[in-house]
Every structure is written in structure tokens, then in C-alpha cells.
PDB file of C-alpha atoms in Angstrom:
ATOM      1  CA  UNK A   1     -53.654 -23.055  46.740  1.00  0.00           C
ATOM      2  CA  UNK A   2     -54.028 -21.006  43.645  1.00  0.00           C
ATOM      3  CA  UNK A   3     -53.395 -16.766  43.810  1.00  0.00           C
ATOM      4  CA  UNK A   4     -55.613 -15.413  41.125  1.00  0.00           C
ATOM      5  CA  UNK A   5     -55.599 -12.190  39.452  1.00  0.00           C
ATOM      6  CA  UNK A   6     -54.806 -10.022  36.731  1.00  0.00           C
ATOM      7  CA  UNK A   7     -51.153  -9.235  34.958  1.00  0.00           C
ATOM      8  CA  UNK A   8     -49.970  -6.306  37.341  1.00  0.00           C
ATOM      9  CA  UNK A   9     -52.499  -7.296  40.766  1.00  0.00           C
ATOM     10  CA  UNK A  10     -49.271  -8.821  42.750  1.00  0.00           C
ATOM     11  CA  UNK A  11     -49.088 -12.395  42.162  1.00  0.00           C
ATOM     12  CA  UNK A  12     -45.506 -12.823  41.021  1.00  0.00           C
ATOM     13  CA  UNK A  13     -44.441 -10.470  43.607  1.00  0.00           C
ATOM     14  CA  UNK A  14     -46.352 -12.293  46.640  1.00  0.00           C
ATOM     15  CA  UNK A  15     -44.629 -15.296  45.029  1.00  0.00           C
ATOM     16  CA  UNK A  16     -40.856 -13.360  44.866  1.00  0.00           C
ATOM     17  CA  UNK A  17     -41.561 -12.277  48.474  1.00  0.00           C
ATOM     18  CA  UNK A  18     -42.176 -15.444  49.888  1.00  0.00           C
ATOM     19  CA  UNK A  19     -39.307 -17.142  47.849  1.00  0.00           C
ATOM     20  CA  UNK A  20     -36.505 -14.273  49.311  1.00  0.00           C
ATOM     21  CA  UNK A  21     -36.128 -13.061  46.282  1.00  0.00           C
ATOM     22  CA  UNK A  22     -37.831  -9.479  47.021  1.00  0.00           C
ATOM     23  CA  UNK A  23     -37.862  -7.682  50.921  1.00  0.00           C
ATOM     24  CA  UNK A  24     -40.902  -7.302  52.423  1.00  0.00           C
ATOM     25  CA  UNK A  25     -42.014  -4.638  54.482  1.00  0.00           C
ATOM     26  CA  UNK A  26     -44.418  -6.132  56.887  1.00  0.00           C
ATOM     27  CA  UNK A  27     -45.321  -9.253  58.140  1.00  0.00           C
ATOM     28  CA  UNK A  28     -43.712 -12.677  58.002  1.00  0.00           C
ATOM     29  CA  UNK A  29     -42.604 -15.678  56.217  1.00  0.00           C
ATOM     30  CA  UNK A  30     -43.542 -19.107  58.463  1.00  0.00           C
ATOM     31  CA  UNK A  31     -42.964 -22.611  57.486  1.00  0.00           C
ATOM     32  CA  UNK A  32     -43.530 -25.174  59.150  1.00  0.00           C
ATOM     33  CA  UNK A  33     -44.283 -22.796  62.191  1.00  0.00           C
ATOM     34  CA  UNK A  34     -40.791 -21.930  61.536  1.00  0.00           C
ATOM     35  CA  UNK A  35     -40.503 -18.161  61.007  1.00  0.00           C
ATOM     36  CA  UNK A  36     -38.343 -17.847  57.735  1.00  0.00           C
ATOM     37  CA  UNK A  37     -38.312 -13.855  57.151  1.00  0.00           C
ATOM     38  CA  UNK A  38     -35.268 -13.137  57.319  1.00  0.00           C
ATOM     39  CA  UNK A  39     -33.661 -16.035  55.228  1.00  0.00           C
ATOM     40  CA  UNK A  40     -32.010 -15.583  52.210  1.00  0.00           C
ATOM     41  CA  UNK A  41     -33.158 -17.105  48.731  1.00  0.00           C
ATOM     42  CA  UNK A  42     -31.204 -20.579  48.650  1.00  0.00           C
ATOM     43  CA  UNK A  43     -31.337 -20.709  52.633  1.00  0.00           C
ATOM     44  CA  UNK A  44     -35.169 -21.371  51.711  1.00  0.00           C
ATOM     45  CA  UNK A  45     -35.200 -23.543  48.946  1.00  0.00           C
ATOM     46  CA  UNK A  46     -32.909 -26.198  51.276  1.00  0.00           C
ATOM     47  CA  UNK A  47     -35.530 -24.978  54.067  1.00  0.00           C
ATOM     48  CA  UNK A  48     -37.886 -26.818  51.563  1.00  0.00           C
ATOM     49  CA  UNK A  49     -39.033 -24.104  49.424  1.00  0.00           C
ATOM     50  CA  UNK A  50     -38.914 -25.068  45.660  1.00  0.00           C
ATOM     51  CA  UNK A  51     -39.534 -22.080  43.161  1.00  0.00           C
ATOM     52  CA  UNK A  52     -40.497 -22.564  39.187  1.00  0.00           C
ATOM     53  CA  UNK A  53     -40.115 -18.917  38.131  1.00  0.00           C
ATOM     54  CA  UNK A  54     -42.646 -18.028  34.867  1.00  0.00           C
ATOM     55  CA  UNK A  55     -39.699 -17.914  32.524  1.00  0.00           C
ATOM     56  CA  UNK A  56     -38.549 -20.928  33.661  1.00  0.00           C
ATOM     57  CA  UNK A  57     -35.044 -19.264  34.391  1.00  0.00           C
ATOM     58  CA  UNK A  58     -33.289 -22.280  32.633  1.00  0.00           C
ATOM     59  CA  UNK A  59     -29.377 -21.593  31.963  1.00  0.00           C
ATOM     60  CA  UNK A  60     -29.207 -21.746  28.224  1.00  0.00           C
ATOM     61  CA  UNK A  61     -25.994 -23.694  28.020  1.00  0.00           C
ATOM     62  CA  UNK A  62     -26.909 -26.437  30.276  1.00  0.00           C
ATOM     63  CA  UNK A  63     -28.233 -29.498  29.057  1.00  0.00           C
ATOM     64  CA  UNK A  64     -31.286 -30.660  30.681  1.00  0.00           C
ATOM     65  CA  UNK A  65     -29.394 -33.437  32.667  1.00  0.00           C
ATOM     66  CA  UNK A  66     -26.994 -30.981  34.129  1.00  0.00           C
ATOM     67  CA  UNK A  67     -29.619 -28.565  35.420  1.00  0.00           C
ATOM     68  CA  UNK A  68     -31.451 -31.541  37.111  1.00  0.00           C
ATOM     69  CA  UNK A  69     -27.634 -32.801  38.605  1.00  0.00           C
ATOM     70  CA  UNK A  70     -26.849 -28.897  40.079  1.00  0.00           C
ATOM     71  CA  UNK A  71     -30.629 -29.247  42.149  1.00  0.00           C
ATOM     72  CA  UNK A  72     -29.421 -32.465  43.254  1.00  0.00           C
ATOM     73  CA  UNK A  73     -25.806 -31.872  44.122  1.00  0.00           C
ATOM     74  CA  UNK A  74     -26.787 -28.995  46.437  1.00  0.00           C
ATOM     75  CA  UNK A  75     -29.877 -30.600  48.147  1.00  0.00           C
ATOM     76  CA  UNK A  76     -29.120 -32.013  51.729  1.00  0.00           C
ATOM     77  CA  UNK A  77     -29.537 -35.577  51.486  1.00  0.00           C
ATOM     78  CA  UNK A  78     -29.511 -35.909  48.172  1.00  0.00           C
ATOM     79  CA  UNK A  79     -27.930 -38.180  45.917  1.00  0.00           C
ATOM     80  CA  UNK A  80     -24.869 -36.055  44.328  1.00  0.00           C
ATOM     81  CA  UNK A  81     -24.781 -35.729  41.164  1.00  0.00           C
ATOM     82  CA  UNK A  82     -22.891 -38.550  39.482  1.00  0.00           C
ATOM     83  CA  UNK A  83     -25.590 -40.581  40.839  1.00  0.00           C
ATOM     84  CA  UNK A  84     -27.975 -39.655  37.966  1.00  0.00           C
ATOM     85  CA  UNK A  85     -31.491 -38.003  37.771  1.00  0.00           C
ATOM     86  CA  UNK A  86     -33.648 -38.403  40.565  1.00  0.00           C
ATOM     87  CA  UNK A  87     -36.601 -41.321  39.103  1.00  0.00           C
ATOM     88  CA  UNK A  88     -39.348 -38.531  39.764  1.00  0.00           C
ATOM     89  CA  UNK A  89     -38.277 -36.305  37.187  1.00  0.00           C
ATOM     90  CA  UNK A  90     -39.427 -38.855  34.654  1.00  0.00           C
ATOM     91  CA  UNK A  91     -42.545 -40.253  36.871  1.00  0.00           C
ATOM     92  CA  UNK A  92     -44.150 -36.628  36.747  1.00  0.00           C
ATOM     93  CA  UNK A  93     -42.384 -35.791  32.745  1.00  0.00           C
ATOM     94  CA  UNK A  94     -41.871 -39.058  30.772  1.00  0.00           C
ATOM     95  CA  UNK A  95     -41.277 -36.700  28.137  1.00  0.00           C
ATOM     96  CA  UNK A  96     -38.062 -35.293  29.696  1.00  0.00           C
ATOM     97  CA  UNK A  97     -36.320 -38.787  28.700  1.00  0.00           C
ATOM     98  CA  UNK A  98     -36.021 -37.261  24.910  1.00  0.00           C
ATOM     99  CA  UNK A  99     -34.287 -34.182  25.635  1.00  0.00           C
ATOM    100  CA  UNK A 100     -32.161 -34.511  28.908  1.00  0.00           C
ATOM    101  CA  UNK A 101     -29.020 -33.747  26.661  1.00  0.00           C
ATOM    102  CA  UNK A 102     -30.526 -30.817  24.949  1.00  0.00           C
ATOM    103  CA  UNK A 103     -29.345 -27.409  26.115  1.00  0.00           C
ATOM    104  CA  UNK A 104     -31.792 -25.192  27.786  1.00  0.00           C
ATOM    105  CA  UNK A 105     -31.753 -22.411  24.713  1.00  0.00           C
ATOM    106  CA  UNK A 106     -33.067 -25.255  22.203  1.00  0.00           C
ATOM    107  CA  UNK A 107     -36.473 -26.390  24.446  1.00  0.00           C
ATOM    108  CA  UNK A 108     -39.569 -25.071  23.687  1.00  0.00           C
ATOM    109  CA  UNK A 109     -41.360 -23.386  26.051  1.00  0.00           C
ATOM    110  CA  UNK A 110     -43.630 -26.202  27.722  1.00  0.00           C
ATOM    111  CA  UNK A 111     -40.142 -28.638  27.776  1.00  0.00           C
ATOM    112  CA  UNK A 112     -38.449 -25.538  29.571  1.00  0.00           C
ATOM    113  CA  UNK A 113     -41.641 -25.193  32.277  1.00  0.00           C
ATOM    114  CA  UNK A 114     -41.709 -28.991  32.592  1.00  0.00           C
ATOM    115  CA  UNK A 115     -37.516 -28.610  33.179  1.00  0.00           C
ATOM    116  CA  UNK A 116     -37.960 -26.382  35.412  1.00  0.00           C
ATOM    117  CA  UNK A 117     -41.085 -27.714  37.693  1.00  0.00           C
ATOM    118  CA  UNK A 118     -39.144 -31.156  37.685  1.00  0.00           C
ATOM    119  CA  UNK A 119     -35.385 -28.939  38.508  1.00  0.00           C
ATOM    120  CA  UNK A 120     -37.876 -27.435  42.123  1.00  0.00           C
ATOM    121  CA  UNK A 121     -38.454 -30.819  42.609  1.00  0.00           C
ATOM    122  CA  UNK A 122     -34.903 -31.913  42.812  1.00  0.00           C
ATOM    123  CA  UNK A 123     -34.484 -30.339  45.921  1.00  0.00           C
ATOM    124  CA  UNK A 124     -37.180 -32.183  47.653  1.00  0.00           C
ATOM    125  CA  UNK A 125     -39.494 -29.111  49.060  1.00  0.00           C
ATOM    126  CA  UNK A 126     -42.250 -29.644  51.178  1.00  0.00           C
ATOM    127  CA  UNK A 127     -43.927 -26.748  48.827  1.00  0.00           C
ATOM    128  CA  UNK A 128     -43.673 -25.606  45.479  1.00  0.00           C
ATOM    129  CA  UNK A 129     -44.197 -22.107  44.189  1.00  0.00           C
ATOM    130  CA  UNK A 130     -45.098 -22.453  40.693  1.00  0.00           C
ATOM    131  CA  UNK A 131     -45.731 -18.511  38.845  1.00  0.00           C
ATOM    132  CA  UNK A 132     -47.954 -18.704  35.984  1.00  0.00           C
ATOM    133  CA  UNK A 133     -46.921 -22.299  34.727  1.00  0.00           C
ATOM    134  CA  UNK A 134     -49.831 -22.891  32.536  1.00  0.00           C
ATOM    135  CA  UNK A 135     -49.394 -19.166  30.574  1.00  0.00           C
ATOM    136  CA  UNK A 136     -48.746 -19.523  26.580  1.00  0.00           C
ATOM    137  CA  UNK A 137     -49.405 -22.963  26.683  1.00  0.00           C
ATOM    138  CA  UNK A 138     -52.037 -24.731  24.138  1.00  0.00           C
ATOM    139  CA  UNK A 139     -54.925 -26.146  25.927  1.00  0.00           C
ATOM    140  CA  UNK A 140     -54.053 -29.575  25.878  1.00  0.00           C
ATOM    141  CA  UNK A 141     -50.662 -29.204  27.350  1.00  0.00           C
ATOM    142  CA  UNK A 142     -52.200 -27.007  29.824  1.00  0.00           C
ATOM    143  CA  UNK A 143     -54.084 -30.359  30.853  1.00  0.00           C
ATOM    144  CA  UNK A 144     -50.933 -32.596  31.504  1.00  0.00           C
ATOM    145  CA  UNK A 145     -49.666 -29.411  33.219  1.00  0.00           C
ATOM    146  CA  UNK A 146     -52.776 -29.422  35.892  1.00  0.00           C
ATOM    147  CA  UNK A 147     -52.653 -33.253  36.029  1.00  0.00           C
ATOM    148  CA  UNK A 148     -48.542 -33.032  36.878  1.00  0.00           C
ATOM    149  CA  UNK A 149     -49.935 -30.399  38.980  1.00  0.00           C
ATOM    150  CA  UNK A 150     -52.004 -33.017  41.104  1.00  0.00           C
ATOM    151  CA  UNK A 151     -49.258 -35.613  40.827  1.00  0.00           C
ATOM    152  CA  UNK A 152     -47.274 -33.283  43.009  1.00  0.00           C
ATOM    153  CA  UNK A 153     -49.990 -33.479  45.832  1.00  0.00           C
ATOM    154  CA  UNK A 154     -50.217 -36.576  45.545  1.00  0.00           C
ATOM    155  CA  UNK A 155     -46.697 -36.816  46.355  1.00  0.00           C
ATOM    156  CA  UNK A 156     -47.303 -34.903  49.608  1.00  0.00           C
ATOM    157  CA  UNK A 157     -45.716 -31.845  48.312  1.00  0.00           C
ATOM    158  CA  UNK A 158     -48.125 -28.551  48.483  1.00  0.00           C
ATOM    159  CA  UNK A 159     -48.302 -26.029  45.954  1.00  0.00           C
ATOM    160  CA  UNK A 160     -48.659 -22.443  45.428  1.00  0.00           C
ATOM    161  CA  UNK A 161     -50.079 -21.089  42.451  1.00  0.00           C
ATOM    162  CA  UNK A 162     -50.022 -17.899  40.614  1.00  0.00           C
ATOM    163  CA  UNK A 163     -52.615 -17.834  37.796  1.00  0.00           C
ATOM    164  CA  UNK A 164     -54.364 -15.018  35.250  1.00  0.00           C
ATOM    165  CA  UNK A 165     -56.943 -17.847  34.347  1.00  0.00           C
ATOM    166  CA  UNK A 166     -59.723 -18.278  36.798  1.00  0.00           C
ATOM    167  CA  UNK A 167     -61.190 -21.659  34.891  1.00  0.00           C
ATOM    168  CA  UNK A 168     -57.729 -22.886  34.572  1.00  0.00           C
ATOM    169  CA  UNK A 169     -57.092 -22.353  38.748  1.00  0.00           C
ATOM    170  CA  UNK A 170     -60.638 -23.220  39.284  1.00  0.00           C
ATOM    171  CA  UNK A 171     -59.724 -26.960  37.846  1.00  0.00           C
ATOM    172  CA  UNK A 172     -56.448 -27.353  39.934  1.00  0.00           C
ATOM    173  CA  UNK A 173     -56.995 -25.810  43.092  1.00  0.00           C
ATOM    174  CA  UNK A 174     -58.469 -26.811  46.499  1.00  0.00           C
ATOM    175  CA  UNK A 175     -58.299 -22.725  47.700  1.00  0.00           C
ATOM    176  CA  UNK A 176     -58.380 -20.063  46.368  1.00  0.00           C
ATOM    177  CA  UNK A 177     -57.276 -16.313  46.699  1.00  0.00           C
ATOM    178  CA  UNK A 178     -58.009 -13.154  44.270  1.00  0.00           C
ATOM    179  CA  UNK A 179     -55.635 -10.701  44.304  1.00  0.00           C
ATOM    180  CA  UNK A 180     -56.094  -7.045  42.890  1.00  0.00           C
ATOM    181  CA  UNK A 181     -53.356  -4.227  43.204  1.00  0.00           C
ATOM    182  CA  UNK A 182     -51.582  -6.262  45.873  1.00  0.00           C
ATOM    183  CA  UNK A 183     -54.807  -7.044  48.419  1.00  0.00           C
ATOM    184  CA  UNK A 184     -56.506  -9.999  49.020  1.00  0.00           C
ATOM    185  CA  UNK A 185     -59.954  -9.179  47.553  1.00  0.00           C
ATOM    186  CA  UNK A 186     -61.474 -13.301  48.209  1.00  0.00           C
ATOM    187  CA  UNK A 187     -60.637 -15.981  49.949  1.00  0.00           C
ATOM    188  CA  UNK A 188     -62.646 -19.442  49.811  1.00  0.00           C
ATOM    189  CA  UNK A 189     -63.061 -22.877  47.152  1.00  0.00           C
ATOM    190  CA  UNK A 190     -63.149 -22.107  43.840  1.00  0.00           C
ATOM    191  CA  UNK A 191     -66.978 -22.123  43.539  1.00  0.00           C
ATOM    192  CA  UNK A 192     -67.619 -19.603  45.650  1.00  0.00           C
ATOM    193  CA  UNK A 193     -65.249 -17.315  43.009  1.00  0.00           C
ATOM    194  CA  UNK A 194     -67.707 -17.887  40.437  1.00  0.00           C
ATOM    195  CA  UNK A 195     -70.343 -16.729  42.412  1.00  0.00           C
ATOM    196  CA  UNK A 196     -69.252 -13.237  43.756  1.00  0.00           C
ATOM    197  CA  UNK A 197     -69.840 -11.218  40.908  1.00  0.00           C
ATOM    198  CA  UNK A 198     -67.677  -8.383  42.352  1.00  0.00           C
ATOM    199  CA  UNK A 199     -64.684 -10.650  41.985  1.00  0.00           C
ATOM    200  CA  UNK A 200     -65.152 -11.963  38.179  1.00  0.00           C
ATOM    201  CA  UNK A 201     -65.473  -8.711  37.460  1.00  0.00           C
ATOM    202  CA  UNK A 202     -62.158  -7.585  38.875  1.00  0.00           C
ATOM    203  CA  UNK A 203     -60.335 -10.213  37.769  1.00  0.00           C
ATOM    204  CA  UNK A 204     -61.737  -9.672  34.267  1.00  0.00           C
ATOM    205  CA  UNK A 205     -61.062  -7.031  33.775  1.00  0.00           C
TER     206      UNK A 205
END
């Protein structure tokens, strides 16, 4: 599922909200059929929540190894941490094998969203909240990003998506929803964005 919309509509904050990480002041949080609202942060992510924020929110004196070994010393169930990476890591990232002892303040910033996409995955979540993973990156990399992207599902884990790009959500997601100034404006495939003319032009701008 991909929330679309403009900088400022409410996609980072549906995302925050549904993470913990912000109070809501209606409605719920389910998962699983499981009603979640009133959990805190890291009571979700072991609830199977796992949360790539858009700055990656990478410690910058941690190599790349030791953030992956903190997701996985604090998952249930998971092999601790002197165990070594989890193999997924490197089935979704081959890349990450050339910097897992570089510190997070030396990646650059498609190393630090691929860090931090593989770090969610540590913990094993049934869904993954991914805000604006494919912003600043060159179009290329944005295409290993959407193919990771279905990698994931095909891993049975679900994803949530915030994106500004329309085209870019349009080529990742199975449903979509537009967002403008925190209201769901459209609902429905990808397709049918493209054809409501009311909706390109609000998320246009």
C-alpha cells in the first residue's frame, strides 16, 4: 500500500501515528485484529511493526554491523547478537557486504536507506512502514529500491508506503491512497489515480 501526496498533506505523520511515535486523537491502531492504540513505540515494533524513518535515523557512531546486531539482540526469537547478521540483510542488499564496518556518519544516503530498511527487517515485522524511501535518490537506484521493495512481499512481509512521486508509487504499489491536508482524498489501484483528474491535480500541485 502506497500513501501519496504532497510534502506537508500528512503522510509522515499517518506513518508516526501508526508507528507510536505521535498520539492520536481518534480512532485506532489494529493489527492483526489486535487493537494496538495504546502501545508504546518499541512495544510495536516487537508487536511486528518495523519502521524505516526518511532520514534513515542511523546512529552515526555505529558501524553498520552493530546497528543490524542491536535489531537483532532485542527481537524475540531472534538470534542475539554474537550470532552475526541475519542472511536477509544481504539477500535483499548484497551491497551492504562492503560497508558493514563503516560507521553510520560515513554512508551515503542510499547505503544509509538500504541500512536502515534492512535494520526494520531485523526485527522480523509482519509490516514495514517505509517514509519516503525512494526521495533524493537517482533514478536508477530508485529502481533496486522498488525491486527490494517487492522482495519484501515476496517475503510475506507487507508494506506501507509514504511517497511524493505518484509514477514512482504507481510502479510499486498494489493500493493506493492520496492524501491532502491530512484526508483521504482516493482510494483504489494505481490506475484509477491517473484517471481522476481532481486527484493529479492535487497532488501536483
Amino acid at each position: 500500500v502506497c500513501l501519496v501526496g504532497r510534502n506537508g498533506a500528512g503522510k509522515t505523520t499517518t506513518i508516526d501515528s501508526v508507528m507510536g511515535l505521535l498520539p492520536i486523537n481518534s480512532g485506532t491502531v489494529t493489527l492483526n485484529g489486535r487493537d494496538i492504540t495504546r502501545l508504546s513505540a518499541h512495544e510495536r515494533a516487537l508487536s511486528g511493526i518495523g519502521y524505516s524513518p526518511e532520514d534513515a535515523g542511523l546512529f552515526p557512531d555505529l558501524t553498520v554491523a552493530e546497528t543490524f546486531q542491536i535489531g537483532q539482540s532485542v527481537a524475540k526469537g531472534a538470534r542475539r547478537s554474537g550470532e552475526g547478521i541475519d542472511p536477509r540483510v544481504f539477500e535483499l542488499f548484497p551491497e551492504v557486504r562492503d560497508f558493514t564496518t563503516r560507521r553510520g556518519l560515513f554512508l551515503s544516503g542510499g547505503q544509509k536507506k538500504m541500512v536502515a530498511i534492512a535494520r526494520a527487517l531485523t526485527l522480523g515485522p509482519s509490516i514495514l512502514l517505509l517514509d519516503e524511501p525512494f526521495e533524493g535518490l537517482a533514478p536508477v537506484i530508485v529502481s533496486r529500491f522498488i525491486e527490494a521493495a517487492k522482495r519484501i512481499k515476496a517475503m510475506g512481509v507487507s508494506l506501507f508506503i509514504a511517497e511524493s512521486n505518484l509514477m514512482t508509487a504507481s510502479r510499486v504499489a498494489d493500493r493506493l491512497y492520496a492524501i491532502d491536508r491530512g484526508e483521504i482524498i482516493f482510494e483504489g489501484p494505481p490506475a484509477r489515480a491517473f484517471e481522476n483528474q481532481e486527484v493529479m491535480k492535487t497532488i501536483r500541485g
